[in-house]
Short mmCIF file of C-alpha atoms in Angstrom, two decimals:
data_model
loop_
_atom_site.label_atom_id
_atom_site.label_comp_id
_atom_site.label_asym_id
_atom_site.label_seq_id
_atom_site.Cartn_x
_atom_site.Cartn_y
_atom_site.Cartn_z
CA UNK A 178 -23.57 8.28 -26.62
CA UNK A 179 -22.46 8.30 -23.04
CA UNK A 180 -21.61 4.96 -21.56
CA UNK A 181 -22.39 6.11 -18.06
CA UNK A 182 -24.53 9.07 -16.98
CA UNK A 183 -24.89 9.89 -13.32
CA UNK A 184 -27.06 12.78 -12.21
CA UNK A 185 -27.56 14.12 -8.68
CA UNK A 186 -26.46 10.89 -7.09
CA UNK A 187 -26.84 10.70 -3.31
CA UNK A 188 -25.83 7.67 -1.31
CA UNK A 189 -26.42 7.32 2.40
CA UNK A 190 -25.90 4.83 5.18
CA UNK A 191 -27.81 4.46 8.43
CA UNK A 192 -31.46 5.10 9.25
CA UNK A 193 -33.32 8.02 10.79
CA UNK A 194 -31.14 10.34 12.80
CA UNK A 195 -28.09 8.19 12.09
CA UNK A 196 -28.33 8.72 8.36
CA UNK A 197 -25.06 9.98 7.01
CA UNK A 198 -24.37 10.81 3.42
CA UNK A 199 -21.37 9.20 1.75
CA UNK A 200 -22.04 10.77 -1.66
CA UNK A 201 -23.74 14.11 -2.20
CA UNK A 202 -25.20 15.48 -5.46
CA UNK A 203 -22.64 13.94 -7.74
CA UNK A 204 -23.12 14.42 -11.48
CA UNK A 205 -20.86 13.16 -14.23
CA UNK A 206 -20.83 11.61 -17.71
CA UNK A 207 -18.43 9.08 -19.12
CA UNK A 208 -18.31 8.83 -22.91
CA UNK A 209 -18.08 5.52 -24.76
CA UNK A 210 -14.50 4.29 -24.69
CA UNK A 211 -13.42 6.94 -22.23
CA UNK A 212 -11.55 6.30 -19.06
CA UNK A 213 -12.69 8.33 -16.08
CA UNK A 214 -10.83 8.50 -12.78
CA UNK A 215 -12.16 9.19 -9.31
CA UNK A 216 -9.63 10.38 -6.76
CA UNK A 217 -9.84 11.54 -3.17
CA UNK A 218 -8.83 10.60 0.32
CA UNK A 219 -10.18 7.61 2.22
CA UNK A 220 -13.78 8.22 3.13
CA UNK A 221 -14.40 10.73 0.37
CA UNK A 222 -16.99 8.46 -1.22
CA UNK A 223 -15.16 7.47 -4.38
CA UNK A 224 -15.58 3.72 -3.97
CA UNK A 225 -19.19 4.23 -2.90
CA UNK A 226 -20.01 5.72 -6.30
CA UNK A 227 -18.70 2.59 -8.01
CA UNK A 228 -20.61 0.36 -5.65
CA UNK A 229 -23.80 2.33 -6.25
CA UNK A 230 -23.40 1.91 -10.02
CA UNK A 231 -22.74 -1.81 -9.61
CA UNK A 232 -25.84 -2.20 -7.44
CA UNK A 233 -23.99 -3.11 -4.27
CA UNK A 234 -25.49 -0.25 -2.26
CA UNK A 235 -29.29 -0.21 -2.08
CA UNK A 236 -29.67 3.21 -0.45
CA UNK A 237 -29.26 5.78 -3.19
CA UNK A 238 -31.28 8.41 -5.01
CA UNK A 239 -30.78 10.25 -8.27
CA UNK A 240 -30.58 9.17 -11.91
CA UNK A 241 -28.11 6.70 -13.31
CA UNK A 242 -28.03 5.52 -16.90
CA UNK A 243 -25.52 2.89 -17.88
CA UNK A 244 -25.13 1.76 -21.50
CA UNK A 245 -28.57 3.09 -22.36
CA UNK A 246 -30.27 1.37 -19.48
CA UNK A 247 -31.84 3.49 -16.73
CA UNK A 248 -31.04 1.91 -13.41
CA UNK A 249 -33.70 1.13 -10.86
CA UNK A 250 -33.38 -0.39 -7.44
CA UNK A 251 -32.49 -3.77 -8.96
CA UNK A 252 -30.02 -4.58 -11.70
CA UNK A 253 -31.09 -6.75 -14.61
CA UNK A 254 -29.10 -9.73 -15.77
CA UNK A 255 -28.17 -7.95 -18.98
CA UNK A 256 -26.71 -5.11 -16.90
CA UNK A 257 -24.10 -7.43 -15.48
CA UNK A 258 -23.10 -8.67 -18.90
CA UNK A 259 -22.31 -5.07 -19.81
CA UNK A 260 -20.80 -3.85 -16.55
CA UNK A 261 -18.27 -5.67 -14.40
CA UNK A 262 -16.19 -4.69 -11.41
CA UNK A 263 -12.60 -5.43 -10.36
CA UNK A 264 -11.94 -5.15 -6.65
CA UNK A 265 -9.05 -3.81 -4.68
CA UNK A 266 -7.60 -6.79 -2.94
CA UNK A 267 -6.85 -9.82 -5.11
CA UNK A 268 -6.13 -11.80 -1.94
CA UNK A 269 -9.73 -11.38 -0.80
CA UNK A 270 -11.71 -11.38 -4.03
CA UNK A 271 -10.93 -14.92 -5.26
CA UNK A 272 -12.47 -17.99 -3.70
CA UNK A 273 -9.58 -19.78 -1.98
CA UNK A 274 -10.88 -23.27 -2.73
CA UNK A 275 -11.81 -22.86 -6.36
CA UNK A 276 -9.40 -23.21 -9.24
CA UNK A 277 -8.94 -20.48 -11.81
CA UNK A 278 -10.83 -22.69 -14.25
CA UNK A 279 -13.82 -22.98 -11.96
CA UNK A 280 -13.89 -19.25 -11.16
CA UNK A 281 -13.93 -18.37 -14.85
CA UNK A 282 -16.35 -21.06 -15.99
CA UNK A 283 -18.82 -20.16 -13.26
CA UNK A 284 -18.82 -16.53 -14.37
CA UNK A 285 -19.34 -17.60 -17.99
CA UNK A 286 -22.01 -20.15 -17.14
CA UNK A 287 -24.04 -17.48 -15.37
CA UNK A 288 -24.04 -15.36 -18.49
CA UNK A 289 -24.75 -18.23 -20.87
CA UNK A 290 -21.50 -17.95 -22.77
CA UNK A 291 -20.95 -20.72 -25.33
CA UNK A 292 -17.71 -22.66 -25.88
CA UNK A 293 -16.56 -22.10 -22.34
CA UNK A 294 -13.62 -24.41 -22.80
CA UNK A 295 -11.95 -22.53 -25.64
CA UNK A 296 -12.89 -19.17 -24.21
CA UNK A 297 -11.11 -19.81 -20.92
CA UNK A 298 -7.90 -20.46 -22.83
CA UNK A 299 -8.37 -17.25 -24.79
CA UNK A 300 -9.17 -15.22 -21.66
CA UNK A 301 -6.07 -16.45 -19.86
CA UNK A 302 -3.99 -15.53 -22.90
CA UNK A 303 -5.61 -12.11 -22.97
CA UNK A 304 -4.54 -11.33 -19.43
CA UNK A 305 -1.06 -12.71 -20.04
CA UNK A 306 -1.28 -15.84 -17.92
CA UNK A 307 -1.37 -18.72 -20.39
CA UNK A 308 -3.05 -22.10 -20.15
CA UNK A 309 -0.61 -23.36 -17.52
CA UNK A 310 -2.44 -21.40 -14.86
CA UNK A 311 -5.82 -22.84 -15.61
CA UNK A 312 -6.02 -25.44 -12.88
CA UNK A 313 -4.24 -23.56 -10.15
CA UNK A 314 -5.69 -22.45 -6.85
CA UNK A 315 -5.36 -18.82 -5.73
CA UNK A 316 -2.74 -19.67 -3.07
CA UNK A 317 -0.49 -20.93 -5.86
CA UNK A 318 -0.53 -17.50 -7.51
CA UNK A 319 1.27 -14.27 -6.68
CA UNK A 320 -0.63 -11.04 -6.01
CA UNK A 321 -0.16 -9.80 -9.57
CA UNK A 322 -1.28 -13.12 -11.04
CA UNK A 323 -4.36 -13.12 -8.84
CA UNK A 324 -5.29 -9.66 -9.99
CA UNK A 325 -4.92 -10.91 -13.57
CA UNK A 326 -7.37 -13.72 -12.79
CA UNK A 327 -9.77 -11.20 -11.26
CA UNK A 328 -9.54 -9.10 -14.42
CA UNK A 329 -10.07 -12.21 -16.57
CA UNK A 330 -13.18 -13.03 -14.56
CA UNK A 331 -14.56 -9.56 -15.09
CA UNK A 332 -13.96 -9.92 -18.84
CA UNK A 333 -15.56 -13.38 -18.99
CA UNK A 334 -18.94 -12.12 -20.20
CA UNK A 335 -17.56 -9.56 -22.68
CA UNK A 336 -18.59 -6.42 -20.82
CA UNK A 337 -18.19 -2.97 -22.31
CA UNK A 338 -17.70 -1.13 -19.04
CA UNK A 339 -15.27 -2.00 -16.27
CA UNK A 340 -15.48 -0.51 -12.79
CA UNK A 341 -12.01 -0.62 -11.25
CA UNK A 342 -11.77 -0.12 -7.51
CA UNK A 343 -8.09 0.56 -6.73
CA UNK A 344 -6.97 -2.41 -8.81
CA UNK A 345 -3.27 -1.97 -8.04
CA UNK A 346 -3.09 -0.54 -4.54
CA UNK A 347 -2.39 -3.93 -2.94
CA UNK A 348 0.48 -4.65 -5.34
CA UNK A 349 4.18 -3.79 -5.54
CA UNK A 350 5.22 -0.94 -7.83
CA UNK A 351 6.88 -3.35 -10.26
CA UNK A 352 3.75 -5.53 -10.44
CA UNK A 353 1.55 -2.46 -10.57
CA UNK A 354 3.30 -1.48 -13.80
CA UNK A 355 2.42 -4.86 -15.33
CA UNK A 356 -1.24 -4.62 -14.37
CA UNK A 357 -1.52 -1.02 -15.59
CA UNK A 358 0.01 -2.01 -18.94
CA UNK A 359 -2.45 -4.90 -19.15
CA UNK A 360 -5.37 -2.56 -18.50
CA UNK A 361 -4.17 -0.15 -21.18
CA UNK A 362 -3.84 -3.00 -23.71
CA UNK A 363 -7.18 -4.59 -22.87
CA UNK A 364 -8.94 -1.29 -23.22
CA UNK A 365 -7.50 -0.79 -26.67
CA UNK A 366 -8.28 -4.33 -27.83
CA UNK A 367 -11.79 -4.61 -26.45
CA UNK A 368 -12.78 -0.93 -26.69
CA UNK A 369 -13.66 -0.82 -23.01
CA UNK A 370 -14.89 2.06 -20.92
CA UNK A 371 -13.23 2.39 -17.53
CA UNK A 372 -14.26 4.11 -14.34
CA UNK A 373 -11.33 3.82 -12.00
CA UNK A 374 -10.99 4.72 -8.35
CA UNK A 375 -7.57 5.40 -6.91
CA UNK A 376 -5.87 7.59 -4.38
CA UNK A 377 -2.69 7.63 -6.45
CA UNK A 378 -2.74 10.49 -8.92
CA UNK A 379 0.13 8.97 -10.86
CA UNK A 380 -1.86 5.80 -11.54
CA UNK A 381 -5.00 7.68 -12.49
CA UNK A 382 -2.98 10.03 -14.69
CA UNK A 383 -1.53 7.05 -16.50
CA UNK A 384 -4.81 5.37 -17.31
CA UNK A 385 -7.49 8.07 -17.46
CA UNK A 386 -8.31 11.09 -19.57
CA UNK A 387 -10.59 12.90 -17.15
CA UNK A 388 -10.58 12.95 -13.40
CA UNK A 389 -13.16 13.79 -10.77
CA UNK A 390 -11.63 14.97 -7.52
CA UNK A 391 -13.77 14.11 -4.51
CA UNK A 392 -13.89 15.49 -1.04
CA UNK A 393 -16.38 14.63 1.68
CA UNK A 394 -18.79 13.04 -0.78
CA UNK A 395 -18.87 15.90 -3.26
CA UNK A 396 -17.06 16.61 -6.48
CA UNK A 397 -14.47 19.24 -5.79
CA UNK A 398 -13.84 19.57 -9.50
CA UNK A 399 -13.62 17.59 -12.73
CA UNK A 400 -10.54 18.21 -14.83
CA UNK A 401 -8.63 16.62 -17.67
CA UNK A 402 -5.35 14.89 -17.05
CA UNK A 403 -3.68 17.45 -19.31
CA UNK A 404 -4.80 20.24 -17.02
CA UNK A 405 -3.68 18.27 -14.04
CA UNK A 406 -0.21 17.82 -15.52
CA UNK A 407 0.07 21.53 -16.07
CA UNK A 408 -1.12 22.03 -12.49
CA UNK A 409 -4.09 24.00 -13.74
CA UNK A 410 -6.41 22.88 -10.98
CA UNK A 411 -8.95 25.46 -9.92
CA UNK A 412 -9.78 24.42 -6.41
CA UNK A 413 -7.13 24.81 -3.71
CA UNK A 414 -7.85 21.29 -2.46
CA UNK A 415 -6.96 19.70 -5.81
CA UNK A 416 -3.86 21.84 -5.91
CA UNK A 417 -2.90 20.59 -2.47
CA UNK A 418 -3.50 16.98 -3.52
CA UNK A 419 -1.40 17.48 -6.63
CA UNK A 420 1.46 19.00 -4.73
CA UNK A 421 1.54 16.30 -2.11
CA UNK A 422 1.52 13.54 -4.68
CA UNK A 423 4.23 15.13 -6.77
CA UNK A 424 6.30 15.68 -3.64
CA UNK A 425 5.90 12.12 -2.50
CA UNK A 426 7.04 10.75 -5.84
CA UNK A 427 9.91 13.10 -6.60
CA UNK B 280 32.18 1.59 22.69
CA UNK B 281 30.82 5.06 22.13
CA UNK B 282 31.74 5.31 18.49
CA UNK B 283 30.35 1.87 17.73
CA UNK B 284 27.53 2.17 15.22
CA UNK B 285 24.01 2.03 16.65
CA UNK B 286 23.39 -1.17 14.80
CA UNK B 287 25.99 -3.50 13.41
CA UNK B 288 24.87 -6.52 11.41
CA UNK B 289 27.16 -8.98 9.72
CA UNK B 290 26.20 -11.99 7.64
CA UNK B 291 22.59 -12.14 8.79
CA UNK B 292 20.49 -15.09 7.68
CA UNK B 293 16.80 -15.65 8.34
CA UNK B 294 15.76 -19.21 7.65
CA UNK B 295 12.51 -21.12 7.82
CA UNK B 296 12.23 -24.85 8.24
CA UNK B 297 9.64 -26.20 5.85
CA UNK B 298 8.50 -29.64 4.77
CA UNK B 299 10.67 -29.38 1.68
CA UNK B 300 13.83 -28.21 3.43
CA UNK B 301 15.14 -24.95 4.80
CA UNK B 302 13.99 -21.79 3.05
CA UNK B 303 16.28 -18.77 3.26
CA UNK B 304 14.32 -15.52 3.47
CA UNK B 305 17.37 -13.36 4.15
CA UNK B 306 20.66 -14.64 2.82
CA UNK B 307 23.76 -13.30 4.48
CA UNK B 308 23.42 -9.52 4.50
CA UNK B 309 25.66 -7.06 6.28
CA UNK B 310 24.94 -3.46 7.14
CA UNK B 311 25.47 -0.83 9.78
CA UNK B 312 23.27 1.95 10.99
CA UNK B 313 24.61 5.13 12.52
CA UNK B 314 22.71 8.27 13.42
CA UNK B 315 21.23 8.40 9.97
CA UNK B 316 18.18 7.49 7.97
CA UNK B 317 18.72 4.19 6.21
CA UNK B 318 16.16 3.11 3.64
CA UNK B 319 15.64 -0.56 2.85
CA UNK B 320 13.81 -1.11 -0.42
CA UNK B 321 12.57 -4.19 -2.23
CA UNK B 322 9.51 -5.96 -3.55
CA UNK B 323 7.28 -8.22 -1.49
CA UNK B 324 9.25 -11.29 -0.57
CA UNK B 325 12.64 -9.62 -0.89
CA UNK B 326 13.27 -10.07 2.83
CA UNK B 327 13.17 -6.43 3.81
CA UNK B 328 10.57 -6.81 6.57
CA UNK B 329 12.28 -9.98 7.80
CA UNK B 330 15.48 -7.97 8.16
CA UNK B 331 13.66 -5.42 10.31
CA UNK B 332 12.12 -8.10 12.46
CA UNK B 333 15.36 -10.04 12.77
CA UNK B 334 17.05 -7.03 14.35
CA UNK B 335 14.53 -7.30 17.19
CA UNK B 336 14.73 -11.10 17.13
CA UNK B 337 11.04 -11.20 16.38
CA UNK B 338 11.24 -14.19 14.04
CA UNK B 339 9.07 -16.96 15.42
CA UNK B 340 9.60 -20.68 14.91
CA UNK B 341 9.78 -22.40 12.46
CA UNK B 342 11.91 -19.41 11.50
CA UNK B 343 15.30 -18.75 13.03
CA UNK B 344 18.19 -16.31 12.74
CA UNK B 345 21.87 -16.88 12.13
CA UNK B 346 24.46 -14.13 12.07
CA UNK B 347 28.15 -13.57 12.61
CA UNK B 348 27.39 -10.39 14.44
CA UNK B 349 24.23 -8.59 15.58
CA UNK B 350 25.14 -5.68 17.84
CA UNK B 351 23.06 -2.84 19.16
CA UNK B 352 25.33 -0.05 20.26
CA UNK B 353 28.21 -2.44 20.77
CA UNK B 354 26.14 -4.91 22.77
CA UNK B 355 25.71 -8.38 21.35
CA UNK B 356 22.02 -9.23 21.21
CA UNK B 357 22.32 -12.66 19.64
CA UNK B 358 23.19 -14.19 22.98
CA UNK B 359 20.91 -11.95 25.02
CA UNK B 360 18.28 -13.90 26.98
CA UNK B 361 14.63 -13.34 26.17
CA UNK B 362 14.19 -11.17 29.26
CA UNK B 363 16.89 -8.79 28.09
CA UNK B 364 15.35 -8.71 24.63
CA UNK B 365 12.03 -7.61 26.10
CA UNK B 366 13.76 -4.64 27.69
CA UNK B 367 15.46 -3.81 24.43
CA UNK B 368 12.34 -4.03 22.31
CA UNK B 369 10.36 -0.84 22.57
CA UNK B 370 12.98 0.56 24.96
CA UNK B 371 16.17 1.11 22.97
CA UNK B 372 14.91 -0.16 19.66
CA UNK B 373 11.30 0.42 18.61
CA UNK B 374 9.34 -0.55 15.60
CA UNK B 375 6.45 1.13 13.81
CA UNK B 376 4.29 -1.36 11.98
CA UNK B 377 2.46 -0.94 8.75
CA UNK B 378 -1.17 -0.67 9.71
CA UNK B 379 -2.37 1.16 12.84
CA UNK B 380 -5.65 -0.73 12.61
CA UNK B 381 -3.96 -3.98 13.52
CA UNK B 382 -1.28 -2.78 15.87
CA UNK B 383 -3.27 -0.73 18.38
CA UNK B 384 -5.25 -2.57 21.02
CA UNK B 385 -8.92 -2.06 20.12
CA UNK B 386 -10.24 -2.36 23.67
CA UNK B 387 -7.91 0.11 25.37
CA UNK B 388 -8.01 3.87 25.04
CA UNK B 389 -5.11 5.65 23.42
CA UNK B 390 -4.03 7.02 26.78
CA UNK B 391 -4.07 3.63 28.53
CA UNK B 392 -1.88 2.17 25.81
CA UNK B 393 0.60 5.02 25.90
CA UNK B 394 0.88 4.89 29.67
CA UNK B 395 1.32 1.12 29.59
CA UNK B 396 4.06 1.40 26.97
CA UNK B 397 5.97 3.93 29.03
CA UNK B 398 5.57 2.18 32.37
CA UNK B 399 6.81 -1.07 30.86
CA UNK B 400 10.20 0.55 30.34
CA UNK B 401 10.51 3.29 32.94
CA UNK B 402 9.72 3.52 36.58
CA UNK B 403 7.29 6.45 36.52
CA UNK B 404 4.03 7.11 38.31
CA UNK B 405 0.74 6.86 36.50
CA UNK B 406 0.08 10.60 36.58
CA UNK B 407 3.57 11.40 35.35
CA UNK B 408 3.18 8.89 32.54
CA UNK B 409 -0.14 10.48 31.63
CA UNK B 410 1.55 13.87 31.42
CA UNK B 411 4.33 12.51 29.23
CA UNK B 412 1.72 10.85 26.99
CA UNK B 413 0.00 14.19 26.47
CA UNK B 414 3.33 15.82 25.61
CA UNK B 415 4.29 13.17 23.11
CA UNK B 416 0.88 13.33 21.41
CA UNK B 417 1.42 17.03 21.02
CA UNK B 418 4.85 16.32 19.56
CA UNK B 419 3.39 14.16 16.79
CA UNK B 420 1.14 17.07 15.78
CA UNK B 421 -2.14 15.85 17.22
CA UNK B 422 -4.20 18.95 17.62
CA UNK B 423 -6.25 18.21 20.71
CA UNK B 424 -4.31 15.72 22.88
CA UNK B 425 -6.69 16.09 25.82
CA UNK B 426 -9.53 14.75 23.72
CA UNK B 427 -7.60 12.15 21.75
CA UNK B 428 -6.06 10.53 24.79
CA UNK B 429 -9.46 9.23 25.90
CA UNK B 430 -10.51 7.91 22.50
CA UNK B 431 -10.50 4.28 21.42
CA UNK B 432 -8.54 3.31 18.29
CA UNK B 433 -11.69 2.87 16.18
CA UNK B 434 -12.59 6.49 16.87
CA UNK B 435 -9.48 7.90 15.22
CA UNK B 436 -8.58 8.09 11.53
CA UNK B 437 -5.80 6.05 9.92
CA UNK B 438 -3.37 8.95 9.82
CA UNK B 439 -4.04 9.82 13.43
CA UNK B 440 -3.71 6.17 14.42
CA UNK B 441 -0.30 5.99 12.81
CA UNK B 442 0.77 9.15 14.62
CA UNK B 443 -0.39 7.60 17.88
CA UNK B 444 1.73 4.53 17.05
CA UNK B 445 4.71 6.79 16.46
CA UNK B 446 4.05 8.60 19.72
CA UNK B 447 3.93 5.30 21.58
CA UNK B 448 7.20 4.14 20.05
CA UNK B 449 8.92 7.41 20.92
CA UNK B 450 7.86 7.55 24.56
CA UNK B 451 10.78 5.57 26.02
CA UNK B 452 13.32 7.56 23.94
CA UNK B 453 14.67 4.78 21.74
CA UNK B 454 18.05 4.97 20.00
CA UNK B 455 16.88 3.13 16.93
CA UNK B 456 13.54 3.35 15.21
CA UNK B 457 12.52 0.68 12.71
CA UNK B 458 9.66 1.82 10.50
CA UNK B 459 8.16 -1.01 8.45
CA UNK B 460 6.12 0.61 5.66
CA UNK B 461 4.75 3.20 8.08
CA UNK B 462 2.77 5.06 5.46
CA UNK B 463 1.55 2.49 2.96
CA UNK B 464 -1.86 2.20 4.65
CA UNK B 465 -2.35 5.97 4.50
CA UNK B 466 -3.57 8.47 1.93
CA UNK B 467 -1.02 10.46 -0.07
CA UNK B 468 -1.92 13.72 1.60
CA UNK B 469 -1.54 12.19 5.07
CA UNK B 470 1.61 10.26 4.12
CA UNK B 471 3.69 13.39 3.79
CA UNK B 472 2.51 14.67 7.13
CA UNK B 473 3.46 11.44 8.89
CA UNK B 474 6.84 11.33 7.15
CA UNK B 475 7.57 14.91 8.15
CA UNK B 476 6.84 14.03 11.76
CA UNK B 477 9.11 10.98 11.71
CA UNK B 478 11.79 13.05 10.01
CA UNK B 479 11.63 15.86 12.52
CA UNK B 480 11.70 13.53 15.52
CA UNK B 481 14.62 11.54 14.17
CA UNK B 482 16.60 14.71 13.59
CA UNK B 483 15.75 16.35 16.90
CA UNK B 484 16.49 13.29 18.98
CA UNK B 485 19.48 12.06 17.01
CA UNK B 486 18.07 8.59 16.49
CA UNK B 487 18.98 6.04 13.88
CA UNK B 488 16.12 5.24 11.53
CA UNK B 489 15.68 2.08 9.51
CA UNK B 490 12.97 2.83 6.98
CA UNK B 491 11.53 -0.18 5.18
CA UNK B 492 9.45 0.46 2.08
CA UNK B 493 8.71 -0.81 -1.40
CA UNK B 494 8.55 2.72 -2.78
CA UNK B 495 12.02 3.58 -4.02
CA UNK B 496 11.18 7.17 -4.89
CA UNK B 497 9.75 7.85 -1.49
CA UNK B 498 12.80 6.38 0.21
CA UNK B 499 15.14 8.34 -2.05
CA UNK B 500 13.49 11.54 -0.97
CA UNK B 501 13.36 10.72 2.68
CA UNK B 502 16.53 8.81 3.59
CA UNK B 503 20.27 9.46 3.59
CA UNK B 504 21.38 6.05 2.43
CA UNK B 505 19.56 3.32 0.52
CA UNK B 506 19.92 -0.43 0.55
CA UNK B 507 18.17 -2.29 -2.25
CA UNK B 508 17.22 -5.88 -1.57
CA UNK B 509 16.32 -8.65 -3.96
CA UNK B 510 15.57 -12.27 -3.03
CA UNK B 511 17.08 -11.93 0.44
CA UNK B 512 20.29 -10.25 -0.64
CA UNK B 513 21.49 -6.69 -1.00
CA UNK B 514 21.98 -5.99 -4.71
CA UNK B 515 23.00 -2.38 -4.42
CA UNK B 516 23.62 0.31 -1.87
CA UNK B 517 24.11 4.00 -2.46
CA UNK B 518 23.63 7.46 -1.06
CA UNK B 519 20.09 8.68 -1.66
CA UNK B 520 21.41 11.70 -3.51
CA UNK B 521 23.28 9.44 -5.93
CA UNK B 522 20.35 7.18 -6.73
CA UNK B 523 20.17 8.67 -10.23
CA UNK B 524 23.56 7.05 -10.91
CA UNK B 525 22.39 3.62 -9.78
CA UNK B 526 23.83 0.80 -11.85
CA UNK B 527 21.96 -2.35 -11.05
CA UNK B 528 19.22 -3.20 -13.59
CA UNK B 529 16.87 -4.12 -10.75
CA UNK B 530 17.19 -0.67 -9.19
CA UNK B 531 16.65 0.97 -12.55
CA UNK B 532 13.63 -1.26 -13.20
CA UNK B 533 12.06 -0.27 -9.90
CA UNK B 534 12.66 3.41 -10.64
CA UNK B 535 11.13 3.24 -14.09
CA UNK B 536 8.07 1.18 -13.28
CA UNK B 537 6.36 4.00 -11.38
CA UNK B 538 3.77 5.95 -13.35
CA UNK B 539 4.83 9.57 -13.44
CA UNK B 540 2.27 12.33 -13.54
CA UNK B 541 4.59 14.77 -15.24
CA UNK B 542 6.05 12.44 -17.83
CA UNK B 543 3.27 10.32 -19.29
CA UNK B 544 4.22 7.20 -21.20
CA UNK B 545 2.12 4.88 -23.26
CA UNK B 546 3.57 1.82 -21.60
CA UNK B 547 5.33 1.50 -18.29
CA UNK B 548 8.56 -0.39 -18.14
CA UNK B 549 8.23 -3.85 -16.72
CA UNK B 550 10.93 -5.50 -14.70
CA UNK B 551 12.64 -8.34 -16.50
CA UNK B 552 14.05 -10.49 -13.77
CA UNK B 553 17.41 -12.04 -14.39
CA UNK B 554 18.03 -15.30 -12.49
CA UNK B 555 21.66 -14.21 -12.09
CA UNK B 556 20.58 -11.47 -9.64
CA UNK B 557 19.46 -14.11 -7.22
CA UNK B 558 22.85 -15.82 -7.16
CA UNK B 559 25.02 -12.72 -7.14
CA UNK B 560 26.77 -12.26 -3.80
CA UNK B 561 25.31 -9.78 -1.36
CA UNK B 562 26.77 -6.29 -1.38
CA UNK B 563 27.93 -5.10 2.00
CA UNK B 564 26.24 -1.94 3.26
CA UNK B 565 28.65 -1.39 6.14
CA UNK B 566 30.13 2.00 6.72
#
């Protein structure tokens, strides 16, 4: 069964004559346990797709089915216990005046999780932080540690699907490696499905099996990471993207 | 005087007074910059940006600078009064900041800003400055300078904004260009373009470039010489072409932690930080 099915998705902003489309006729499937990457330049609509799935953009049309549930204009409570999102900037996505403990227990309380106390300890262990970080405020944490807290929060209600919006782009390369390793491990342990947005092909190639390349709101092509490694991209745009990212790294 | 290096720094410290004592952000580093491309690499908090700012004396209180020597083309700038510094900044030494969104003035058109930047340093008429602005926009590969010069910063893309920043910094013909993560706010495909432009301009004009970045691979490809910083000190320095022979475990860790499209690995290597690195004396990067 597919974890996520998106068919003919259109997302727009603005009203009347000002209406401009951010996503145009996008169709893709993500299998259970798969990790799907979305790449493209800024403004290509890759984050907008994630936001549309998460219910953060009201203006969309098309069909979306997530974990067997057909999505309407509003998301149900059970949807959010299956799907969670991790945002780009860990400096902006944590409440500056709430401790790690409060952030996590609030998320669990909303979903009616039992034994919050023991679960927080387990969650912090899962993301490699340990109980010592439980009563810290975000300003007492480094960027990598904050992103770990953000990931712990998204795992608080035991979701099966994680939407990752450039989870490492605000971090140093050395910290990025830690977070990517964590994501790989968590996926294996909890059998998670990922949809990840990134502009870094190296990062996507590390974590995902299939990749959708976006340009101006449309899918340029969908290819497997294997094909990408062998530079077997069909469209010239993907080829160009591949070349520039290989050049910038080597 | 003429064969003095463009920039000569010896035993530079950047310190901050805090409630709990003095914090050292940069701890006694020495380097020189000739007509070359010098890359400064390190993680956040390694002091690389502070080094760039210290060269322009842009550290604000409670921070302050100490150095045995800080010379620009043989001229001591430690004792230079603030008025002289203002002439130096943007005139002989310019700096490209990380994010064009925050460093361009949002309520002035591109043209107004360029003209202002030039007229601050040179005695030229408004129309002449306008002409020069058009030329320099063309030089940074902006396709339609006539149109772009009348746009406001929010009307241009990130890559174009960064090219406008570069254009502005190049207008007064500086000797030294300090680029502080000039491409990290940009897309990969635009990054290369911007780097090529910086590269070409630095070559053509014979400037010295100080390129600050956290991306070791990018710097290795782009610069002649690399300085690797950790915790406010230089741990290693080498020619970019000899980076593969780097010795220091920190350098190797940085190199190996990048996910590589062509060589997939199950797990990326994670830096294991050794407290001894912090206490090791700084390596001199003078030439």
